XYZ file of C-alpha atoms in Angstrom:
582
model
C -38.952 92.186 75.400
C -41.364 93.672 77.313
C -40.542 94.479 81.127
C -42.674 92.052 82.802
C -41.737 89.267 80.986
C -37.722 90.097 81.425
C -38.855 90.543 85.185
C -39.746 87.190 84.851
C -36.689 85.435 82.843
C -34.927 87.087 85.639
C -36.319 85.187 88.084
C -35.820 81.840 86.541
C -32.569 82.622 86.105
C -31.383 83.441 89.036
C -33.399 80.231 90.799
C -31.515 77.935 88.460
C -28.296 79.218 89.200
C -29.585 78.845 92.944
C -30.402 75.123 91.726
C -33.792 76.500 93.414
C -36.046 75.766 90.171
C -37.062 71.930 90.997
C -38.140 72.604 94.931
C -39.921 75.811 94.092
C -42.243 73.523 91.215
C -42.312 71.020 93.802
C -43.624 73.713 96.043
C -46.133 75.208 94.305
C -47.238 71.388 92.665
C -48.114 70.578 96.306
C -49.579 73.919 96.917
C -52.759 72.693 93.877
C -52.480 69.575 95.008
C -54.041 70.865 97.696
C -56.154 72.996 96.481
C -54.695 75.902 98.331
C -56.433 79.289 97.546
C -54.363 81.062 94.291
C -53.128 83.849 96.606
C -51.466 81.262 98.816
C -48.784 80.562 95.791
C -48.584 84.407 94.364
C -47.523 85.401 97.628
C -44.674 82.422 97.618
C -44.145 83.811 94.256
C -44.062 87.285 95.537
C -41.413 86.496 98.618
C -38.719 85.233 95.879
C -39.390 88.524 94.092
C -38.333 90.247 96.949
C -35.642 87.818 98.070
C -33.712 88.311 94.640
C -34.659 92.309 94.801
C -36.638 92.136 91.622
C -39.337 94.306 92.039
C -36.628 96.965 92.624
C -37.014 97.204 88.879
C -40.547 98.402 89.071
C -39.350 101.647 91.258
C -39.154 105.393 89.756
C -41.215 104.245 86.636
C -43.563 107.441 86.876
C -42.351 110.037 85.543
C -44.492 114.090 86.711
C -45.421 117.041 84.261
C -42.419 118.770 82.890
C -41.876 121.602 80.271
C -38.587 120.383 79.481
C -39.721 116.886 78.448
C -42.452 118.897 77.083
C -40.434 121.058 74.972
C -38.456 118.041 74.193
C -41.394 116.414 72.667
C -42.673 119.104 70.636
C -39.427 119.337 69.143
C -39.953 115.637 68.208
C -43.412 116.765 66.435
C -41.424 119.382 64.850
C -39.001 117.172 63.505
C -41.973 114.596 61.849
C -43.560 117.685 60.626
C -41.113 119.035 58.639
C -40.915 119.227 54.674
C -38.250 116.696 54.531
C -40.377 114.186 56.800
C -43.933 114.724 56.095
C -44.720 112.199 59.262
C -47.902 113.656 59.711
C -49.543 111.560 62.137
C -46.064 111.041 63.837
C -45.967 114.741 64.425
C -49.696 114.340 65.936
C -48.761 111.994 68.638
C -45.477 113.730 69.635
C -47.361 117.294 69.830
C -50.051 115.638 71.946
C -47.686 113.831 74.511
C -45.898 117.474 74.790
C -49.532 118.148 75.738
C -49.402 116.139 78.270
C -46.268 116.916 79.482
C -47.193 120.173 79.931
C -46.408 121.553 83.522
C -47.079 125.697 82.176
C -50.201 126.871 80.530
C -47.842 128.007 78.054
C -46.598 124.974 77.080
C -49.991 123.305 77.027
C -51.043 125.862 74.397
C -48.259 125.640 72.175
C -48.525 121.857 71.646
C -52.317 122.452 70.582
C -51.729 125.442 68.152
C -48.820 123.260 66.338
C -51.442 120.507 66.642
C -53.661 122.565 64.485
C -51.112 122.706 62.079
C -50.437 119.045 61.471
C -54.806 118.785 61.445
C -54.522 121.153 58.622
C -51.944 120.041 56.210
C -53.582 116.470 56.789
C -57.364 118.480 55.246
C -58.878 117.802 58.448
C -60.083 121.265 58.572
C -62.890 121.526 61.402
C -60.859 119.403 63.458
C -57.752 122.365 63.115
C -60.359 124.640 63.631
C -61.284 123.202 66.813
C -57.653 122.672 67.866
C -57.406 126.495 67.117
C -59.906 127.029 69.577
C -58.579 125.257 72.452
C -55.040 126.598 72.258
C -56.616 130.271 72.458
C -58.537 128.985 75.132
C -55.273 127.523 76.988
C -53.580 131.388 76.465
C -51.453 131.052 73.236
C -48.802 133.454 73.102
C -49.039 136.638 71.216
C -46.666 135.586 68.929
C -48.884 132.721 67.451
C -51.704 134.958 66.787
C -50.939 135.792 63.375
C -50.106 132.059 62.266
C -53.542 130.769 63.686
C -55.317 133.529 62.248
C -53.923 132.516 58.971
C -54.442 129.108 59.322
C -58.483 129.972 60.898
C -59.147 131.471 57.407
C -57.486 128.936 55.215
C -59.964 125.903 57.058
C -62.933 129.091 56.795
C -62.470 128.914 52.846
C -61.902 124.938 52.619
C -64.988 123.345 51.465
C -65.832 120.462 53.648
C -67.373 117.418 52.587
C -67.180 115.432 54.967
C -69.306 111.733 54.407
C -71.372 110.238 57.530
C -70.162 107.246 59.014
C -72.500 104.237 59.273
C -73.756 103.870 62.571
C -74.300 99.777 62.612
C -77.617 98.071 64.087
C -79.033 94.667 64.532
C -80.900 94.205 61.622
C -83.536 91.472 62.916
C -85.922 91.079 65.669
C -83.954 92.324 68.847
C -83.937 90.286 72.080
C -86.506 92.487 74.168
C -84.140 91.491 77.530
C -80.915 91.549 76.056
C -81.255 94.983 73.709
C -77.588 94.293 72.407
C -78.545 90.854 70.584
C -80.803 89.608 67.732
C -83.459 87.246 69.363
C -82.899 84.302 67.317
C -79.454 84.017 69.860
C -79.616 81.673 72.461
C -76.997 79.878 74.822
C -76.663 75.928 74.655
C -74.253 73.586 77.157
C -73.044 70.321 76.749
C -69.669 68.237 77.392
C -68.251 68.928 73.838
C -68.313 72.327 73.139
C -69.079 73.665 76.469
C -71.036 76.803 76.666
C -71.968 77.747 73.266
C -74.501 79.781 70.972
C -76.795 78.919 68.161
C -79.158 80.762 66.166
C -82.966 79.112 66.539
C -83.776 81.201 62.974
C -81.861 81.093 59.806
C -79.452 84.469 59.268
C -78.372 85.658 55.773
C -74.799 86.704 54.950
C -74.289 90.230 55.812
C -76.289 90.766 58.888
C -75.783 92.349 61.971
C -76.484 90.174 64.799
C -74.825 91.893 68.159
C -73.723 95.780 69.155
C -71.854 94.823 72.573
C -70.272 97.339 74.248
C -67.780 95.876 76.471
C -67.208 95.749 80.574
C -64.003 97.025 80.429
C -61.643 98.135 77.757
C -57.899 99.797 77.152
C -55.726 101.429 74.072
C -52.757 99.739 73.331
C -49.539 101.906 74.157
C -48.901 103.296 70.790
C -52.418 104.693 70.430
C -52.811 106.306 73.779
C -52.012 109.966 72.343
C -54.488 109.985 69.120
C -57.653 108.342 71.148
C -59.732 109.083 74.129
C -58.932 106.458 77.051
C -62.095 106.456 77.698
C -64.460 106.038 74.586
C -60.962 105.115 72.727
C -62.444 106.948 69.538
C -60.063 108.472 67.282
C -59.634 112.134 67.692
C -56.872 113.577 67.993
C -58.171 117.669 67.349
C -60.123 116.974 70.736
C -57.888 115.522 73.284
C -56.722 117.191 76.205
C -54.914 115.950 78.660
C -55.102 113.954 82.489
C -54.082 117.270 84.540
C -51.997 114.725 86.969
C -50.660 112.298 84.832
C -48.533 112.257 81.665
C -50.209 109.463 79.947
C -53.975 109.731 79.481
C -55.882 112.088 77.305
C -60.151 112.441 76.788
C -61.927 114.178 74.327
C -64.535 115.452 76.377
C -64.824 116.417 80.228
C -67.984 113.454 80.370
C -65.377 111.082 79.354
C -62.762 112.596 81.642
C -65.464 112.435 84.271
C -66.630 108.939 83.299
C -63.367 107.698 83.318
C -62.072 109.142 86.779
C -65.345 106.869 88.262
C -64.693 103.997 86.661
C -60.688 103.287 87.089
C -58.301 106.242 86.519
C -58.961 107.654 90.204
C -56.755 104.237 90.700
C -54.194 104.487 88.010
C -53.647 108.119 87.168
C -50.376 107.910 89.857
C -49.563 104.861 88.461
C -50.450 105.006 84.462
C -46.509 105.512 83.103
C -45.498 102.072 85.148
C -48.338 100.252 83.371
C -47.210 100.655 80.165
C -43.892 100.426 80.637
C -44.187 97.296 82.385
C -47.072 95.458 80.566
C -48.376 94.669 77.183
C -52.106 95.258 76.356
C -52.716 91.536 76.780
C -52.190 92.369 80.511
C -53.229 95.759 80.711
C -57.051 94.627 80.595
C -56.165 92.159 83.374
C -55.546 95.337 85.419
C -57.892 97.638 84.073
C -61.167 94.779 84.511
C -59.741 94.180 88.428
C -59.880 97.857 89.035
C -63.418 98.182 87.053
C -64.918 94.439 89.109
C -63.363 96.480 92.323
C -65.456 99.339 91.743
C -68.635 97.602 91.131
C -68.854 97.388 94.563
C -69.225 99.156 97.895
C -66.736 97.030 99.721
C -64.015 94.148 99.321
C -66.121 92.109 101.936
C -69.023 92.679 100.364
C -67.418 91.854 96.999
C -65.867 88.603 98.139
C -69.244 87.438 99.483
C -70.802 88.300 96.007
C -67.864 86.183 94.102
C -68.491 83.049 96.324
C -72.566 83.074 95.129
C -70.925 84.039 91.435
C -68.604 81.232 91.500
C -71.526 78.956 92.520
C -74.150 80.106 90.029
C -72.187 80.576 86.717
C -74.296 83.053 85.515
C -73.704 84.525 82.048
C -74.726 87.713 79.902
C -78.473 85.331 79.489
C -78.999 84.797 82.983
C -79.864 88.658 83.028
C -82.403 91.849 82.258
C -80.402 94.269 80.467
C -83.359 96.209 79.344
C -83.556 98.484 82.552
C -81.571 99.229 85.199
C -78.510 96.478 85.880
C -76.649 96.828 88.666
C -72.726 96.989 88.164
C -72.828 93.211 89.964
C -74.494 92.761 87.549
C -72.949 93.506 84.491
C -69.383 92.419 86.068
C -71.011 88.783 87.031
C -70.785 87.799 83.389
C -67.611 88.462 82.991
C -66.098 86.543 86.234
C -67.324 83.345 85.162
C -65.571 83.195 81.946
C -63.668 80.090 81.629
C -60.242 80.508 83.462
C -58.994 75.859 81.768
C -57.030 76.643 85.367
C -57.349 72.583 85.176
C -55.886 72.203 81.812
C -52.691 74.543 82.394
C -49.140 73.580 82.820
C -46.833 74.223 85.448
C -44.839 76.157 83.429
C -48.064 78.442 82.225
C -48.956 78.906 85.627
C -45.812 80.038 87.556
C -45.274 82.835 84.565
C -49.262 84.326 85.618
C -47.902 83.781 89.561
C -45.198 86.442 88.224
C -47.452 88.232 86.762
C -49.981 88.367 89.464
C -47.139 89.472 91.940
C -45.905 92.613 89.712
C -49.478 93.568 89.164
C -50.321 93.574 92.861
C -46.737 95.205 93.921
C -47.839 98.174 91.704
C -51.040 98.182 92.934
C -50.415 98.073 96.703
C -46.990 99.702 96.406
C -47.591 102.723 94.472
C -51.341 103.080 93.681
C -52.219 104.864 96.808
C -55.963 105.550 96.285
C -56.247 101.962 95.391
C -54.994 100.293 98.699
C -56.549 103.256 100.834
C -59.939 102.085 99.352
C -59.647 98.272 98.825
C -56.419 97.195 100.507
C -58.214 97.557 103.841
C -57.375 93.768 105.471
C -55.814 91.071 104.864
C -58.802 89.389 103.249
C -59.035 92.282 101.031
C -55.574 91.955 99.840
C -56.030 88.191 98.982
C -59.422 88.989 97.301
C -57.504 91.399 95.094
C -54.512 88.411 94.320
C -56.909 86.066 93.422
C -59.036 88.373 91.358
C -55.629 88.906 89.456
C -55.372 85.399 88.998
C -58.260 84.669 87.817
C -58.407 87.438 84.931
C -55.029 86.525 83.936
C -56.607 83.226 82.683
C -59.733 84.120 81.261
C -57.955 87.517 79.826
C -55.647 84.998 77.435
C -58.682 83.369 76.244
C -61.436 85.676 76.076
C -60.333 89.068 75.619
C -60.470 90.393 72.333
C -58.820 92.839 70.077
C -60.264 95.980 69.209
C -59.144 96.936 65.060
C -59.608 98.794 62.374
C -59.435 98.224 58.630
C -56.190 96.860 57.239
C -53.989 98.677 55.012
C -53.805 96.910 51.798
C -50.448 97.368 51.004
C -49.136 96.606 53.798
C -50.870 93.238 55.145
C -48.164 93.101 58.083
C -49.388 95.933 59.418
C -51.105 96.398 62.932
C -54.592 96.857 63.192
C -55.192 96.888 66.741
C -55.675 100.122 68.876
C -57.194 98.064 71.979
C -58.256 95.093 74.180
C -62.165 94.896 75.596
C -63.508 92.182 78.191
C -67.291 91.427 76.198
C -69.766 88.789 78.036
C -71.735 87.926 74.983
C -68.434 87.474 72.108
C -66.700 85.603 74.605
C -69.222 82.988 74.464
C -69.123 82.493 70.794
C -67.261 79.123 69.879
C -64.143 79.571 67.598
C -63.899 77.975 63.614
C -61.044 77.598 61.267
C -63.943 78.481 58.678
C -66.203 81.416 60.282
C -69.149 82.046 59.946
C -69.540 85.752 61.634
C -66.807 88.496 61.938
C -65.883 91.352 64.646
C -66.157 95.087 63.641
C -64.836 97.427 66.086
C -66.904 100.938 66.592
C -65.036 102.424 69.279
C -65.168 99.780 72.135
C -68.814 98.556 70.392
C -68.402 95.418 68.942
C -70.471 94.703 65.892
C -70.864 90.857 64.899
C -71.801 90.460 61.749
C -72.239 87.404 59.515
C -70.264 86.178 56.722
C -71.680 82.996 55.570
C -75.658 81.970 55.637
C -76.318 80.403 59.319
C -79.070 77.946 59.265
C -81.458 77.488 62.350
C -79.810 75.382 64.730
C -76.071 76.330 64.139
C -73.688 77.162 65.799
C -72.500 81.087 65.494
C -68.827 80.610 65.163
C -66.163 83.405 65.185
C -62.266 83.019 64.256
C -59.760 83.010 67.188
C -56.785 83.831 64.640
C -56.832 80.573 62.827
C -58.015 80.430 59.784
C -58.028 77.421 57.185
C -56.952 79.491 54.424
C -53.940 80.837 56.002
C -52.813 77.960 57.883
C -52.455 74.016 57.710
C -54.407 72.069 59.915
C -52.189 70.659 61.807
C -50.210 74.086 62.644
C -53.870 75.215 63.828
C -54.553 72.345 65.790
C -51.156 73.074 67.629
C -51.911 76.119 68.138
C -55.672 76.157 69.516
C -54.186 73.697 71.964
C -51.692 75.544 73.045
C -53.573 78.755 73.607
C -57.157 77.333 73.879
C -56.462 74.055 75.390
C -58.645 72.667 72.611
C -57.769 70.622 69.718
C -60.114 71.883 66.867
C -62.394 69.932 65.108
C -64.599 72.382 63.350
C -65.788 71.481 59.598
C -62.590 72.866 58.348
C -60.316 70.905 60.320
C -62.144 67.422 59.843
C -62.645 68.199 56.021
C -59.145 69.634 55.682
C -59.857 72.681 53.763
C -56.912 73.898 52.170
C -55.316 76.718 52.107
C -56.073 80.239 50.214
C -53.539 78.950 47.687
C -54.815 75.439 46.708
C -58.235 76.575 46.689
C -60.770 75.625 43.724
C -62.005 78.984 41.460
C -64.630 77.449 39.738
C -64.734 79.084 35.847
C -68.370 79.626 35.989
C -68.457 81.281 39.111
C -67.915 85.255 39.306
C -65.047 86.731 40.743
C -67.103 88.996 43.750
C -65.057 92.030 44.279
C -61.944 92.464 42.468
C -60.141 94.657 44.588
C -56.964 93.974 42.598
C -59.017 95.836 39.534
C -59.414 99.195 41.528
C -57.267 102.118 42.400
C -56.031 101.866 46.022
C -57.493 105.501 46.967
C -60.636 104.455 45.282
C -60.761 101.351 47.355
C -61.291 102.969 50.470
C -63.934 105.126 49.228
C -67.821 105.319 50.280
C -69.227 104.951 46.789
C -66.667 101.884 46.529
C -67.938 100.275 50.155
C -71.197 100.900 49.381
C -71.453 98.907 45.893
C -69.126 96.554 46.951
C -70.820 95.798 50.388
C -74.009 95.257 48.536
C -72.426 92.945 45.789
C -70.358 91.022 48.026
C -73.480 90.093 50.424
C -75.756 89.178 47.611
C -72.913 86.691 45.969
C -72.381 85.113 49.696
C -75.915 84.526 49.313
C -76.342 82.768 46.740
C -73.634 80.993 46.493
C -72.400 80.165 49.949
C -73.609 76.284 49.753
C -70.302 76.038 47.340
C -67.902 77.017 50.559
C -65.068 76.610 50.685
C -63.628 78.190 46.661
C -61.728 81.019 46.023
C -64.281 83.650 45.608
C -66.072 82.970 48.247
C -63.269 83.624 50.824
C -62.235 86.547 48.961
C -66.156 87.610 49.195
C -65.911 87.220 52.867
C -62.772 89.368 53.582
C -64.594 91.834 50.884
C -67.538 92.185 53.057
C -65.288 92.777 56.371
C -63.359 95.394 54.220
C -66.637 96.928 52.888
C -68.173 97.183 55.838
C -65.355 98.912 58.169
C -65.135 101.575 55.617
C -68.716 102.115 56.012
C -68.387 102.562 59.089
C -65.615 104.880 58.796
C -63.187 102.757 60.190
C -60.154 104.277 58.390
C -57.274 105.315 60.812
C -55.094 108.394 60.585
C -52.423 106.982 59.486
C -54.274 105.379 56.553
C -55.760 108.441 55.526
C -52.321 110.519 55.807
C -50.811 107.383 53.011
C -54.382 107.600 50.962
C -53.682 111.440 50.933
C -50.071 111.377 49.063
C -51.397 109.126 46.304
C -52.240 111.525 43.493
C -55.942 111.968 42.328
């Protein structure tokens, strides 16, 4: 259980052993009844906290540089690296967060040279070569001169072939305004599906539509030492590490330099207590308050801004994002996502009040730079609470995973690496039966569709639901527990059933028979690029015959395809694909 929410079970605990829990929902009940601002009830919220010495448990979470741990940690890497583990990519993260750790230049150069020897044994030659480089450059001792010498020449004699990734682009005419979207796109209203988006042209199966790069984006706590926190790209051979703080690593000093202006000035002293306390669904929260914070000069001024935002309900349409936008701007879209305050329980809400508090105690209490800056009055501190509040809501609803491809053989496997806040995908309405996918490059966001979309649609992406893995009325449940919809897409009010009970029409083609291919050969760019190319044309053709059997396997071929294209293959994928024999 993670920290915040034991935090939380805590509390209720301890209130109904108080027989405290039926005045304090009476309380706060009142409070909306009211209509009384949302940093009126965090900060009742916030006083039982203290009262029951809670938010004790948030003290002493940081933890400084320290060649002990640091040594500690490399001994870890040495451990996964050994012949009897072979945990390549295990040994990778442990030898960077002994990086980071790092208190002595020594210490820091170690850690990269036995980096460079994980890069190598895993063929990633230029990327040990580079590794190589940087631990000379940190001061390796004398007595590692002769190993990376050796292992410099072995990566000098490999020959590299290394294949170019697909860089994806929208493949029709562009919206000259908004350069990230196709210009058949447009946003519609009305009382049924609320804000929503159609295409005015017909789109073919397998085309890129949107390249979004988000407002504001984090890694997930298991990734945080083999990607950039800034750019959150996948490479390990060029990290190096936050010189203050044990937990943050860039792969270049532009994003170290990027990243510093845009939100780690605020949480460098404060980074370990983040993730020890919260999961990525409420690290964004943070990370997109800090980020809205800094796109202005002043709380006043930003409060002021929020009122004429609140009012307008501009989206990512209302703007120009051809030229210069101002950060407002580009934040503006994001604030008026849909919080459903209106549709939440009591029960929903006093678990983000708890929420709220710890993220403001760590904020105000131990984030110094923050409250120097923004913390300035009293208004300023309730700006901040209800700022919290707010993206707690719209966070569980319209923040979205960031993923690579999915290992095969293991289906249960994790995919994500992070959460992004985007103004356009948010938008997009969600269907048991899809008809466009997310493809994650870096922090861009590629839509691309699956199934023909005729002029006048609706674009429809999949909020975790789909018809072929789940009943309808499981789905139903669960879109209005989440969503605070009940869904009534096609698939729901035809009841398409699942992948199982499907029809597989004789006289139809099976599209990509991945079942038929070796699972190293699967992931391969010859394999992508024929099967990317079949898959599309079959969707094509036959997609008026939705929903049979080949034509959902078509669609999860053309996701599959098309993340290998675009070299979407994590490390630890590539370490497995490695050990299987040629």
């Amino acid at each position: 259980m993670d920290l915040y929410y034991e935090i939380y079970e805590k509390l209720l605990h301890v209130m109904k052993d108080a027989n405290r829990l039926e005045i304090m929902s009476l309380n706060l009940l009142q409070m909306r009844q009211k209509k009384l601002p949302n940093c009126i009830k965090l900060d009742y919220v916030y006083e039982l906290l203290k009262e029951y010495k809670l938010l004790e448990i948030l003290d002493g979470l940081e933890e400084a540089k320290n060649d002990a741990k640091s040594e500690e940690y490399r001994q870890q890497g040495n451990s996964y690296f050994s012949l009897k583990s072979q945990k390549y990519v295990e040994a990778l993260k442990a030898y960077n967060k002994s990086i980071c750790y790092a208190e002595s230049q020594e210490n820091l150069a170690i850690g990269l040279a036995n980096r460079s020897a994980v890069l190598c044994e895993l063929k990633m030659f230029p990327e040990c070569l580079e590794s190589i480089r940087l631990a000379r450059a940190a001061g390796a001792p004398d007595r590692l001169r002769e190993k990376l010498e050796r292992r410099e020449e072995k990566c000098q004699q490999e020959e590299l072939c290394e294949e170019e990734a697909l860089i994806p682009k929208i493949e029709i005419p562009v919206n000259e305004k908004i350069p990230f979207l196709a210009r058949c796109l447009s946003l519609k209203t009305n009382k049924q599906f609320g804000r929503y988006v159609i295409t005015e042209k017909d789109i073919p199966a397998g085309t890129v539509i949107a390249m979004e790069e988000p407002f504001a984006k984090i890694l997930i706590n298991s990734e945080k030492y083999l990607r950039c926190a800034n750019c959150l790209q996948e490479v390990p051979h060029l990290l190096m590490p936050c010189t203050s703080c044990t937990q943050t690593m860039f792969c270049s000093k532009v994003c170290q330099e990027e990243a510093q202006r845009d939100f780690h000035h605020y949480e460098c002293e404060i980074s370990r207590s983040l993730f020890e306390v919260f999961d990525q669904a409420l690290l964004i929260v943070i990370r997109t308050v800090i980020k809205a914070f800094c796109a202005f000069p002043d709380p006043a001024t930003m409060a002021k801004e929020i009122e004429i935002m609140d009012k307008e309900q501009k989206t990512v349409f209302s703007f120009d994002w051809s030229g210069n936008v101002s950060s407002c701007e580009r934040y503006t879209p994001i604030h008026t996502l849909a919080t459903n305050e209106n549709l939440r329980g009591a029960d929903d809400l006093f678990k983000k009040y708890t929420f709220g508090c710890l993220m403001y105690h760590i904020l105000h209490g131990f984030s110094h730079k923050f409250r120097e800056r923004f913390l300035t009055s009293h208004a300023a501190e309730n700006t901040v609470k209800n700022l919290i509040f707010r993206h707690l809501q719209t966070a569980s609803t319209n923040m979205h995973s960031i993923h690579v491809i999915e290992d095969t053989a293991n289906p249960d496997s994790s995919t994500d690496f992070g959460v992004a806040a985007y103004a356009f995908h948010s938008l997009v309405n969600h269907s048991c039966s899809p008809n466009v996918t997310r493809i994650s490059v870096g922090a861009v966001s590629a839509m691309i569709t699956i199934k023909n979309i005729k002029a006048g649609e609706q674009v429809l992406d999949n909020y975790g639901y789909h018809h072929s893995l789940m009943e309808r009325h499981m789905r139903q449940k669960e879109t209005k527990r989440r969503y605070h919809f009940v869904c009534q897409c096609t698939a729901c009010q035809k009841d398409y059933p699942l992948y199982s009970a499907l029809s597989m029409p004789i006289n139809i083609p099976e599209p990509l028979p991945l079942h038929n291919q070796t699972r190293k050969f699967q992931y391969s760019r010859e394999f992508a690029e024929k099967g990317f190319k079949k898959v599309v044309d079959f969707i094509r053709e036959f997609s008026h015959l939705y929903p049979i059997m080949q034509l959902c396997c078509a669609e999860e071929g053309l996701k599959f395809c098309f993340n290998i294209l675009c070299g979407k293959i994590p490390l630890h994928l590539r370490e497995q694909l490695q050990k299987i024999p040629k």
